[in-house]
Amino acid sequence: MSLELLLITGMSGSGKSVALHALEDAGYYCVDNLPPELLIPFIALQREREAERVAIAMDVRSGVSLPLVPQQLERLRGEGVSLRSLFLDATTDALVRRYSETRRRHPLSRHDGGVDAPEQQRVLVQAIELERELLAELRDGADVIDTSLIRPAQLQSYIKALIAAPESALTLVFESFAFKRGVPLDADYVFDVRMLPNPHYVPTLRALNGRDAPVIEWLREHDDVARMYGDIEQFLQRWLDALVRDHRSYVTVAIGCTGGQHRSVFLVEQLARGFGGRWSALKRHRELDAMS
């Protein structure tokens, strides 16, 4: 059995520690902040020990050696290591808020204090944007999870669902969300369904969601809903094979409505069911999951 390596990278403050805890619970041997220079010898050691699943977190704390990582990953793939890369992202506003709440210093920030709050925030934003540039290449080749609006428990659930998904040429993630809370950063495709009939304005349906039978039945009665589903399905059926040929292994399809409760949830459920027969299909409901 080949060694399974999960590399976790991402923005500082985006939840890498939470991700490592979830992976430890799932049986991975986890290492935080491994210097890139030690990656190849560390994996060689784990293979000698016949380890099966290893998770390693790397980020900008690795400094000037970070550009070594993509080449090292290709080398490991060539040596037969089963490798997956996960990138945790978040909006700049969310990261600024988290640093303000914890009063920790960003690893790229060089200010030692003694300045007013607006200046501190400006320096923090500059550090975050520099970090995005430094990590851009690692993000491009990774599965991305946007942690801006999700709780730590949600992130742990998403990661456990991802690693538990059966192996296939492509993993599809269908994600519902509310436009009023922002578009997910991890979305590869975004479909706006706010023009569809809205169960929110039906008093008996308002408190329910798109997984409840009365809402499902009501939405199925509207031709525009069926037409939207058909259009999204046709688009994905046309292009998924091309994505596989382009060596994509993970695609997130985000469906957004006003509140992320009825229409987007319904369509995510239907699409995951429809595509689950051929591909590995996961479901996320950003707003509903936050309430559970």
Coordinates of C-alpha atoms in Angstrom, one line a residue:
M1 CA 0.0 0.0 0.0
S2 CA 1.4 3.4 -1.0
L3 CA 1.8 6.2 1.5
E4 CA -1.0 8.7 1.5
L5 CA 0.2 12.3 2.1
L6 CA -2.1 15.2 2.7
L7 CA -0.4 18.6 2.5
I8 CA -2.2 21.4 4.2
T9 CA -1.3 25.0 3.3
G10 CA -3.2 28.2 3.4
M11 CA -3.5 31.7 4.8
S12 CA -2.4 32.3 8.4
G13 CA -5.4 32.3 10.6
S14 CA -7.5 30.3 8.1
G15 CA -7.9 27.2 10.3
K16 CA -4.9 24.9 9.6
S17 CA -4.6 23.9 13.3
V18 CA -8.3 22.9 13.2
A19 CA -7.7 20.9 10.1
L20 CA -4.8 19.0 11.7
H21 CA -7.0 18.1 14.7
A22 CA -9.6 16.7 12.4
L23 CA -7.0 14.7 10.5
E24 CA -5.6 13.4 13.8
D25 CA -9.1 12.2 14.7
A26 CA -9.2 10.4 11.3
G27 CA -6.0 8.5 11.9
Y28 CA -3.4 10.6 10.2
Y29 CA 0.1 11.2 11.6
C30 CA 0.2 15.0 11.7
V31 CA 3.1 17.4 11.6
D32 CA 2.8 21.2 11.8
N33 CA 5.1 23.7 10.1
L34 CA 7.6 21.1 8.6
P35 CA 10.4 23.0 6.8
P36 CA 10.2 22.2 3.1
E37 CA 13.9 21.1 3.1
L38 CA 12.8 18.2 5.4
L39 CA 9.9 17.1 3.3
I40 CA 11.6 14.5 1.1
P41 CA 13.7 12.9 4.0
F42 CA 10.6 12.9 6.3
I43 CA 8.5 11.1 3.8
A44 CA 11.3 8.6 3.2
L45 CA 11.4 7.9 6.9
Q46 CA 7.6 7.4 7.1
R47 CA 7.8 5.0 4.2
E48 CA 10.5 3.0 6.0
R49 CA 8.2 2.8 9.0
E50 CA 5.3 1.7 6.6
A51 CA 3.1 4.6 7.6
E52 CA -0.1 4.7 5.7
R53 CA -1.5 8.3 6.2
V54 CA 0.5 11.4 6.9
A55 CA -0.7 15.0 7.1
I56 CA 1.8 17.9 6.9
A57 CA 1.0 21.6 7.4
M58 CA 3.2 24.2 5.7
D59 CA 2.8 28.0 5.4
V60 CA 4.7 31.2 5.0
R61 CA 6.6 30.5 8.3
S62 CA 8.8 28.4 6.0
G63 CA 10.1 31.6 4.5
V64 CA 12.4 31.5 1.5
S65 CA 12.3 27.7 1.1
L66 CA 8.5 27.7 0.3
P67 CA 9.1 27.8 -3.5
L68 CA 10.7 24.4 -3.2
V69 CA 7.4 22.7 -2.4
P70 CA 5.8 22.3 -5.9
Q71 CA 8.9 20.6 -7.3
Q72 CA 9.1 18.3 -4.2
L73 CA 5.5 17.3 -4.6
E74 CA 6.0 16.3 -8.2
R75 CA 9.0 14.2 -7.1
L76 CA 6.9 12.5 -4.5
R77 CA 4.2 11.7 -7.0
G78 CA 6.8 10.2 -9.3
E79 CA 7.9 8.0 -6.4
G80 CA 4.4 6.6 -6.0
V81 CA 3.2 8.7 -3.0
S82 CA -0.5 9.2 -3.1
L83 CA -0.6 13.0 -2.6
R84 CA -3.4 15.5 -2.1
S85 CA -3.0 19.2 -1.3
L86 CA -5.6 21.2 0.7
F87 CA -5.5 25.0 0.8
L88 CA -7.5 26.9 3.5
D89 CA -8.5 30.4 2.4
A90 CA -10.5 33.2 3.9
T91 CA -11.3 36.8 3.0
T92 CA -9.0 39.6 4.2
D93 CA -11.8 41.0 6.3
A94 CA -12.2 37.7 8.1
L95 CA -8.5 37.3 8.7
V96 CA -8.2 40.8 10.0
R97 CA -11.1 40.2 12.4
R98 CA -9.5 36.9 13.7
Y99 CA -6.2 38.6 14.3
S100 CA -7.9 41.4 16.1
E101 CA -9.8 39.0 18.3
T102 CA -6.8 36.9 19.2
R103 CA -4.3 39.8 19.3
R104 CA -1.7 37.6 17.6
R105 CA 0.8 39.0 15.2
H106 CA 0.8 37.9 11.6
P107 CA 4.0 36.0 10.7
L108 CA 4.9 38.5 7.9
S109 CA 4.2 41.6 10.0
R110 CA 7.3 43.4 11.1
H111 CA 5.6 46.0 13.4
D112 CA 6.5 45.6 17.0
G113 CA 3.7 47.9 18.3
G114 CA 3.8 51.5 19.4
V115 CA 1.5 52.6 16.5
D116 CA -2.2 53.5 16.5
A117 CA -4.9 51.0 15.6
P118 CA -5.5 52.2 12.0
E119 CA -1.8 51.9 11.2
Q120 CA -1.7 48.4 12.8
Q121 CA -4.7 47.3 10.6
R122 CA -3.0 48.8 7.5
V123 CA 0.2 46.8 8.2
L124 CA -1.8 43.7 8.9
V125 CA -3.7 44.0 5.6
Q126 CA -0.4 44.5 3.7
A127 CA 1.0 41.3 5.3
I128 CA -2.1 39.3 4.4
E129 CA -1.9 40.5 0.7
L130 CA 1.8 39.6 0.6
E131 CA 1.0 36.2 2.0
R132 CA -1.6 35.6 -0.8
E133 CA 1.1 36.4 -3.4
L134 CA 3.6 34.0 -1.8
L135 CA 1.1 31.2 -1.6
A136 CA -0.6 31.7 -5.0
E137 CA 1.3 28.8 -6.7
L138 CA 0.4 26.3 -3.9
R139 CA -3.3 27.4 -4.0
D140 CA -3.5 26.8 -7.8
G141 CA -2.8 23.1 -7.4
A142 CA -4.8 22.4 -4.3
D143 CA -8.3 21.6 -3.1
V144 CA -9.6 24.9 -1.6
I145 CA -11.9 25.4 1.3
D146 CA -13.1 28.9 2.2
T147 CA -13.3 29.2 6.0
S148 CA -14.4 32.8 6.1
L149 CA -17.9 32.2 7.3
I150 CA -17.8 28.7 8.8
R151 CA -17.2 27.5 12.4
P152 CA -14.3 25.2 13.4
A153 CA -16.8 22.3 13.8
Q154 CA -18.0 22.9 10.2
L155 CA -14.4 22.9 8.9
Q156 CA -13.7 19.6 10.7
S157 CA -16.8 18.1 9.2
Y158 CA -15.9 19.3 5.7
I159 CA -12.4 17.9 5.9
K160 CA -13.6 14.5 7.3
A161 CA -16.1 14.3 4.5
L162 CA -13.5 15.1 1.9
I163 CA -11.0 12.5 3.0
A164 CA -13.8 9.9 3.4
A165 CA -15.0 10.3 -0.2
P166 CA -14.3 7.3 -2.3
E167 CA -11.4 7.7 -4.8
S168 CA -12.5 8.7 -8.3
A169 CA -11.1 10.7 -11.2
L170 CA -13.0 13.8 -9.9
T171 CA -14.6 14.9 -6.6
L172 CA -17.5 17.3 -7.0
V173 CA -18.5 19.6 -4.1
F174 CA -21.9 21.2 -4.4
E175 CA -22.2 24.1 -2.0
S176 CA -25.3 26.2 -1.2
F177 CA -24.8 29.8 0.1
A178 CA -26.5 33.1 0.7
F179 CA -25.4 36.0 -1.6
K180 CA -26.1 38.4 1.3
R181 CA -23.1 36.8 3.1
G182 CA -20.8 36.8 0.2
V183 CA -19.7 34.3 -2.5
P184 CA -17.5 31.4 -1.3
L185 CA -13.8 31.9 -2.2
D186 CA -13.4 28.2 -3.0
A187 CA -16.0 28.2 -5.8
D188 CA -14.9 27.1 -9.2
Y189 CA -18.3 27.8 -10.7
V190 CA -21.0 30.0 -9.2
F191 CA -24.7 29.9 -10.3
D192 CA -27.1 32.6 -9.2
V193 CA -30.6 31.3 -8.6
R194 CA -32.2 34.3 -7.0
M195 CA -34.5 34.8 -9.9
L196 CA -36.3 31.6 -9.2
P197 CA -39.6 31.4 -7.3
N198 CA -38.9 31.9 -3.5
P199 CA -40.5 29.7 -0.9
H200 CA -39.6 32.3 1.7
Y201 CA -42.8 34.2 0.7
V202 CA -45.0 31.3 1.4
P203 CA -45.8 31.5 5.1
T204 CA -46.0 27.7 5.6
L205 CA -42.6 27.2 4.0
R206 CA -40.7 30.1 5.4
A207 CA -39.2 28.3 8.4
L208 CA -38.4 25.1 6.4
N209 CA -35.4 24.5 4.1
G210 CA -34.7 23.0 0.7
R211 CA -34.3 19.5 2.2
D212 CA -37.9 19.5 3.6
A213 CA -40.5 17.6 1.6
P214 CA -43.0 20.5 1.4
V215 CA -40.4 22.8 0.0
I216 CA -39.2 20.2 -2.5
E217 CA -42.7 19.6 -3.7
W218 CA -43.4 23.3 -4.1
L219 CA -40.2 24.0 -6.1
R220 CA -40.8 21.0 -8.3
E221 CA -44.1 22.5 -9.4
H222 CA -42.3 25.5 -11.0
D223 CA -40.9 25.1 -14.6
D224 CA -38.2 27.7 -14.0
V225 CA -36.7 25.6 -11.3
A226 CA -36.6 22.5 -13.5
R227 CA -35.1 24.6 -16.3
M228 CA -32.4 26.0 -14.1
Y229 CA -31.5 22.5 -12.9
G230 CA -31.3 21.3 -16.5
D231 CA -29.1 24.2 -17.6
I232 CA -26.6 23.6 -14.7
E233 CA -26.6 19.9 -15.3
Q234 CA -26.0 20.3 -19.1
F235 CA -23.1 22.7 -18.4
L236 CA -21.4 20.4 -16.0
Q237 CA -22.0 17.3 -18.2
R238 CA -20.4 19.1 -21.1
W239 CA -17.3 20.2 -19.2
L240 CA -16.5 17.8 -16.4
D241 CA -14.7 15.3 -18.7
A242 CA -12.5 18.2 -20.0
L243 CA -11.6 19.1 -16.4
V244 CA -10.6 15.5 -15.8
R245 CA -8.4 15.6 -18.9
D246 CA -6.8 18.7 -17.5
H247 CA -5.9 16.7 -14.4
R248 CA -8.4 18.4 -12.1
S249 CA -9.4 16.2 -9.2
Y250 CA -11.6 18.6 -7.2
V251 CA -14.3 21.0 -8.4
T252 CA -16.6 23.2 -6.2
V253 CA -19.9 24.2 -7.7
A254 CA -21.6 26.9 -5.6
I255 CA -25.3 27.6 -5.9
G256 CA -26.4 30.9 -4.4
C257 CA -29.8 32.4 -3.5
T258 CA -30.8 35.2 -1.2
G259 CA -30.8 33.4 2.2
G260 CA -29.1 30.1 1.4
Q261 CA -32.0 28.2 2.8
H262 CA -34.5 27.1 0.2
R263 CA -33.7 27.3 -3.5
S264 CA -29.9 26.8 -3.4
V265 CA -30.2 24.0 -0.9
F266 CA -32.8 22.2 -3.0
L267 CA -30.6 22.4 -6.1
V268 CA -27.5 21.3 -4.3
E269 CA -29.3 18.3 -3.0
Q270 CA -30.7 17.4 -6.5
L271 CA -27.4 18.0 -8.3
A272 CA -25.4 15.9 -5.8
R273 CA -27.9 13.1 -6.2
G274 CA -27.8 13.4 -10.0
F275 CA -24.0 13.4 -10.3
G276 CA -23.3 11.0 -7.5
G277 CA -23.8 8.0 -9.7
R278 CA -20.7 8.8 -11.8
W279 CA -18.5 11.0 -9.7
S280 CA -17.7 11.4 -6.0
A281 CA -20.2 14.1 -5.0
L282 CA -20.2 15.9 -1.7
K283 CA -22.7 18.4 -0.3
R284 CA -22.2 21.5 1.8
H285 CA -24.8 24.0 3.0
R286 CA -22.9 26.9 4.3
E287 CA -25.7 28.7 6.0
L288 CA -27.6 25.7 7.2
D289 CA -24.5 24.0 8.5
A290 CA -23.7 27.1 10.5
M291 CA -27.0 26.7 12.4
S292 CA -26.6 23.0 13.2

